[in-house]
């Protein structure tokens, strides 16, 4: 499939962004020498001067983007590094949507940050819900697309844990005329391939990934956006100059050099996902464990809110998602270490036994 209408992202940008004269940092002018141009202080308590933390970080994350480029097979100019994918979500909305006027499309039930970021920026959301079986409804999205600038799709989706069909996403890419953001936070846990190779075919595709999930580094806050060179260059102009701090850049580089360990951990999580899923399916209070392409399970149970509170009293905290569309009586359970998963399964059994003995009919 190829784009039906030619896509010119610049015409979708807010005029103030198109005309922006970006901030120039001292390091844009000179990179070496006796650097007395950025008001940095050579002395810092508790830190060795040699660590370089007295200096501002690389505003362009060049080393990190070079490594990501090797790993993903994508040129560094097509890669944006951000303070979590949440920063990329916010940036894209701010770059394209005029507050009070422009709109985005979201597909509930899905990740909550798309709506929160839109709300913060005064941008309205058009809801095109997933079908009750959590598949995408491309016709509905295409009907709404003329009234929107951006479409957020999440695959595998949070909280439903399923992947979205690539065919359906390609329909939207080729026919919507919108910028389509595909959030792949959980892609490494999935059997489905990443859409990254499609960024060269679809100029209106942005793919988001993160080190927070499969790489186990939620604490350092590193998210990535991949897309056409021109679009990424605008993201680089609009972002705060030092959006990824020096410790994060270094830690990310260290982690990204340990691909072997990464694969090992991934295998362990996938094995545990299977084990926990099978154990849950055998429990009487569990109605359905949704098939998962992520590192969590969406589990349909009897009386989810009671179970949620019962588990919390035993010190096991899961996420109640029963208030989300099509997720009645659902809990979202993250796959942890084998010991944590055992604790979850034990607590589930104990809570369900208490419930069973409470509800036993009294014989008189
Ligand atoms: C966890 C998650 C993220 C990660 O966001 P970061 O800001 O990179 O930590 C992004 N999208 C979805 C759907 C998520 O569930």
XYZ file of C-alpha atoms and ligand atoms in Angstrom:
379
model
C 0.000 0.000 0.000
C 1.234 3.505 -0.706
C -0.041 6.847 0.547
C -3.060 7.895 -1.520
C -2.710 11.572 -0.778
C 0.790 13.085 -0.668
C 1.614 13.842 2.939
C 3.225 17.149 3.791
C 3.743 17.244 7.532
C 4.882 20.883 7.430
C 1.409 22.008 6.416
C 0.038 20.234 9.509
C 2.466 21.950 11.916
C 1.330 24.881 14.041
C 2.532 28.067 12.301
C 4.492 29.118 15.415
C 6.446 25.843 15.213
C 7.048 26.131 11.491
C 8.525 29.573 12.061
C 10.353 28.791 15.307
C 13.887 30.051 15.709
C 15.240 27.360 18.041
C 17.431 27.966 21.083
C 21.154 27.651 20.388
C 23.187 26.203 23.231
C 26.816 27.132 23.847
C 27.839 23.657 22.648
C 26.246 24.293 19.245
C 29.019 26.831 18.644
C 32.121 25.103 20.102
C 32.570 21.536 21.298
C 36.166 21.667 22.588
C 38.701 24.081 23.991
C 38.798 25.802 27.361
C 35.064 25.944 27.715
C 34.094 29.102 29.553
C 30.948 29.735 27.547
C 28.134 27.964 29.434
C 28.416 29.257 33.009
C 29.193 25.753 34.261
C 31.032 25.483 37.592
C 34.125 23.244 37.726
C 33.494 22.395 41.405
C 30.700 20.221 42.624
C 30.252 18.586 46.046
C 30.213 14.802 46.280
C 31.079 14.190 42.628
C 34.462 13.628 41.004
C 35.177 16.404 38.537
C 36.284 13.796 36.003
C 32.756 12.397 35.853
C 31.858 15.368 33.642
C 28.629 15.983 35.499
C 29.548 19.626 35.995
C 28.956 20.037 32.254
C 25.634 20.257 30.436
C 24.786 17.003 28.630
C 24.976 16.530 24.861
C 21.778 18.242 23.655
C 21.609 15.972 20.597
C 22.346 12.630 22.320
C 24.733 11.855 19.441
C 26.426 8.783 20.963
C 23.127 7.325 22.088
C 21.414 7.929 18.770
C 24.392 6.372 16.963
C 24.036 3.221 19.096
C 20.265 3.129 18.593
C 20.874 3.547 14.878
C 23.068 0.397 14.843
C 20.609 -1.557 16.935
C 17.482 -0.609 14.978
C 18.945 -0.272 11.486
C 17.660 3.299 11.130
C 19.670 6.432 10.437
C 20.431 8.670 13.467
C 18.594 11.576 11.766
C 15.415 9.507 12.002
C 15.748 9.061 15.781
C 14.578 11.398 18.555
C 15.597 10.714 22.165
C 13.341 12.071 24.881
C 12.680 12.220 28.606
C 10.510 9.083 28.387
C 8.059 8.450 25.542
C 5.741 10.678 27.507
C 7.858 13.640 26.387
C 7.539 12.584 22.739
C 3.746 12.279 23.105
C 3.519 15.781 24.565
C 5.902 17.270 21.969
C 3.986 15.822 19.020
C 0.689 17.186 20.335
C 2.231 20.614 20.961
C 3.927 20.741 17.548
C 0.802 19.925 15.552
C -2.245 20.958 17.570
C -3.370 24.538 18.109
C -4.971 24.729 21.585
C -8.747 25.088 21.471
C -8.890 24.217 17.799
C -7.121 21.053 16.657
C -7.954 17.504 17.722
C -6.380 14.084 18.114
C -7.926 10.624 17.739
C -7.518 8.037 20.475
C -8.823 4.472 20.648
C -10.075 3.604 24.167
C -9.362 1.525 26.101
C -5.758 2.641 25.705
C -2.796 4.326 27.397
C -4.002 7.278 29.487
C -1.204 9.724 28.661
C -2.508 10.568 25.161
C -5.622 12.122 26.674
C -3.787 13.717 29.620
C -1.245 15.359 27.303
C -4.041 16.550 25.023
C -6.012 17.928 28.003
C -2.966 19.779 29.328
C -2.461 21.368 25.928
C -6.121 22.323 25.483
C -6.513 19.839 22.626
C -9.721 17.813 22.261
C -9.789 14.024 21.827
C -12.036 12.219 19.377
C -12.695 8.723 20.710
C -12.815 5.844 18.213
C -13.134 2.905 20.602
C -11.636 -0.507 19.954
C -14.177 -3.247 19.223
C -15.239 -5.353 22.254
C -12.658 -7.978 21.198
C -10.004 -5.200 21.364
C -9.418 -5.083 17.600
C -9.113 -1.744 15.825
C -12.010 -0.253 13.889
C -10.253 1.400 10.903
C -13.480 2.573 9.222
C -14.501 4.525 12.294
C -11.052 6.121 12.532
C -11.034 7.040 8.824
C -14.481 8.632 9.205
C -13.174 10.829 12.027
C -9.754 11.556 10.489
C -10.694 14.689 8.478
C -11.396 16.429 11.821
C -8.055 15.528 13.416
C -4.324 16.161 13.093
C -2.894 13.165 14.962
C -3.976 9.565 15.520
C -2.525 7.652 18.475
C -2.449 3.859 18.141
C -0.865 1.584 20.717
C 0.435 -1.855 19.715
C 0.680 -3.990 21.780
C -2.009 -1.994 23.543
C -2.085 -1.034 27.214
C -4.221 -2.180 29.092
C -5.660 -4.813 26.723
C -2.250 -6.504 26.070
C -3.047 -7.451 22.444
C -1.231 -6.298 19.324
C -3.080 -4.355 16.635
C -3.181 -5.761 13.110
C -0.538 -4.247 10.832
C -3.003 -4.297 7.925
C -5.436 -2.124 9.872
C -2.656 0.308 10.808
C -1.483 0.492 7.178
C -5.027 1.309 6.043
C -5.006 4.263 8.423
C -1.519 5.299 7.345
C -2.422 5.339 3.674
C -5.891 6.885 3.871
C -6.179 9.164 6.920
C -4.075 12.188 5.910
C -3.135 12.484 9.613
C 0.149 11.963 11.398
C -0.138 8.444 12.834
C 1.753 7.755 16.067
C 2.196 4.049 16.818
C 3.262 3.470 20.413
C 5.380 0.303 20.586
C 6.314 0.454 24.284
C 5.756 -3.331 24.551
C 6.870 -4.464 21.073
C 9.821 -6.537 22.309
C 7.431 -8.823 24.215
C 5.396 -9.465 21.068
C 5.634 -11.987 18.255
C 4.589 -9.226 15.864
C 7.383 -7.294 14.174
C 7.951 -3.607 14.831
C 6.585 -1.129 12.272
C 9.996 0.621 12.219
C 10.822 -0.548 8.656
C 7.663 1.251 7.481
C 8.912 4.746 8.386
C 10.628 4.972 5.008
C 7.401 4.071 3.210
C 4.987 6.265 5.184
C 6.109 9.856 5.808
C 3.168 10.253 8.221
C 4.296 7.430 10.550
C 5.979 8.035 13.899
C 6.911 4.983 15.978
C 7.469 5.365 19.726
C 9.587 2.990 21.786
C 11.042 3.189 25.287
C 13.700 1.740 27.580
C 11.103 1.619 30.381
C 9.665 -1.839 29.695
C 11.687 -4.538 27.886
C 14.994 -2.875 28.830
C 13.896 -2.574 32.467
C 14.968 1.071 32.861
C 11.812 2.996 33.736
C 13.835 4.998 36.278
C 16.201 6.659 33.813
C 13.390 8.061 31.600
C 14.432 7.368 28.048
C 11.937 7.217 25.215
C 12.505 7.250 21.475
C 10.558 8.472 18.467
C 11.375 7.237 14.972
C 10.159 8.933 11.814
C 10.994 10.885 8.675
C 14.136 13.056 8.873
C 12.236 16.344 8.471
C 9.743 15.529 11.204
C 12.429 14.366 13.647
C 14.405 17.551 12.983
C 11.366 19.572 14.111
C 11.121 17.490 17.291
C 14.781 18.280 17.982
C 14.115 22.007 17.553
C 11.066 22.090 19.813
C 12.331 19.938 22.702
C 13.996 21.556 25.724
C 17.714 21.790 24.824
C 18.930 19.350 27.514
C 15.942 17.025 27.703
C 17.972 13.829 28.275
C 20.347 14.167 31.212
C 23.951 12.941 31.235
C 23.351 10.040 33.670
C 20.514 8.761 31.501
C 22.550 8.989 28.301
C 25.402 7.036 29.902
C 23.214 4.391 31.559
C 21.271 3.868 28.339
C 24.505 3.387 26.363
C 25.728 0.835 28.926
C 22.453 -1.107 28.783
C 22.271 -1.023 24.987
C 25.697 -2.683 24.825
C 24.340 -5.743 26.707
C 22.062 -7.261 24.097
C 22.775 -10.792 25.310
C 21.509 -10.061 28.811
C 18.545 -8.234 27.306
C 17.517 -11.367 25.366
C 17.982 -13.550 28.449
C 15.717 -11.341 30.567
C 13.144 -11.184 27.810
C 13.023 -14.988 27.616
C 12.549 -15.206 31.385
C 9.671 -12.699 31.369
C 7.964 -14.503 28.475
C 8.306 -17.858 30.255
C 6.855 -16.374 33.438
C 4.007 -14.775 31.477
C 3.071 -18.209 30.191
C 3.361 -19.827 33.634
C 1.308 -17.151 35.437
C -1.291 -17.152 32.674
C -1.744 -20.944 32.892
C -1.945 -20.881 36.707
C -4.536 -18.082 36.643
C -6.669 -19.913 34.101
C -7.019 -22.811 36.568
C -8.488 -20.587 39.287
C -12.228 -20.646 39.791
C -12.490 -16.854 40.242
C -10.702 -16.223 36.926
C -13.100 -15.971 33.991
C -10.628 -15.139 31.243
C -6.968 -14.332 30.783
C -6.613 -12.229 27.654
C -3.829 -13.334 25.280
C -0.834 -11.080 25.919
C 1.844 -9.575 23.679
C 3.186 -7.516 26.578
C 4.766 -7.968 30.025
C 1.400 -7.893 31.754
C -1.852 -9.806 31.727
C -5.361 -8.426 31.514
C -7.433 -10.776 33.630
C -11.200 -10.928 33.808
C -12.307 -12.097 37.257
C -15.355 -12.365 39.480
C -15.747 -9.088 41.326
C -12.491 -7.392 40.349
C -12.702 -4.512 42.800
C -13.042 -6.855 45.809
C -10.170 -8.969 44.569
C -8.056 -5.874 44.005
C -8.596 -4.745 47.612
C -8.105 -8.292 48.934
C -4.766 -8.607 47.139
C -3.678 -5.173 48.392
C -4.425 -6.269 52.000
C -1.981 -9.131 51.373
C 0.599 -6.687 50.069
C 0.224 -7.585 46.382
C -0.657 -4.551 44.287
C -2.162 -4.912 40.829
C -3.976 -2.349 38.676
C -7.776 -2.200 38.690
C -8.923 -1.575 35.109
C -12.606 -2.449 35.538
C -13.525 1.195 34.929
C -12.165 1.149 31.352
C -14.285 0.551 28.267
C -14.814 -3.201 27.536
C -12.724 -4.062 30.631
C -15.510 -4.764 33.105
C -14.124 -6.748 36.096
C -10.586 -6.666 34.758
C -7.298 -6.453 36.612
C -4.005 -5.657 34.927
C -1.191 -7.722 36.395
C 2.475 -7.042 35.619
C 4.821 -10.022 35.241
C 7.509 -9.728 37.928
C 10.280 -12.015 39.170
C 9.372 -15.694 39.670
C 9.162 -15.056 43.444
C 6.875 -12.038 42.979
C 4.684 -14.009 40.604
C 4.464 -16.872 43.127
C 3.398 -14.357 45.779
C 0.692 -13.071 43.456
C -0.621 -16.573 42.719
C -0.611 -17.508 46.420
C -2.434 -14.299 47.377
C -5.011 -14.899 44.620
C -5.714 -18.395 45.997
C -5.953 -17.165 49.582
C -8.274 -14.292 48.737
C -10.534 -16.535 46.657
C -10.705 -19.112 49.498
C -11.770 -16.429 51.989
C -14.440 -15.366 49.523
C -15.572 -18.944 48.968
C -15.886 -19.671 52.717
C -17.771 -16.390 53.275
C -20.258 -17.168 50.571
C -20.824 -20.816 51.605
C -24.513 -21.322 52.321
C -25.071 -21.887 56.059
C -26.710 -25.210 56.837
C -29.335 -25.011 59.543
C 4.706 2.286 29.879
C 4.265 2.886 28.607
C 5.024 3.859 27.982
C 6.333 4.281 28.561
O 6.436 5.609 28.738
P 7.850 6.190 29.213
O 7.538 7.624 29.366
O 8.825 5.901 28.106
O 8.216 5.496 30.486
C 4.602 4.383 26.763
N 3.463 3.946 26.211
C 2.715 2.987 26.775
C 1.504 2.494 26.099
C 3.074 2.455 28.008
O 2.301 1.522 28.584
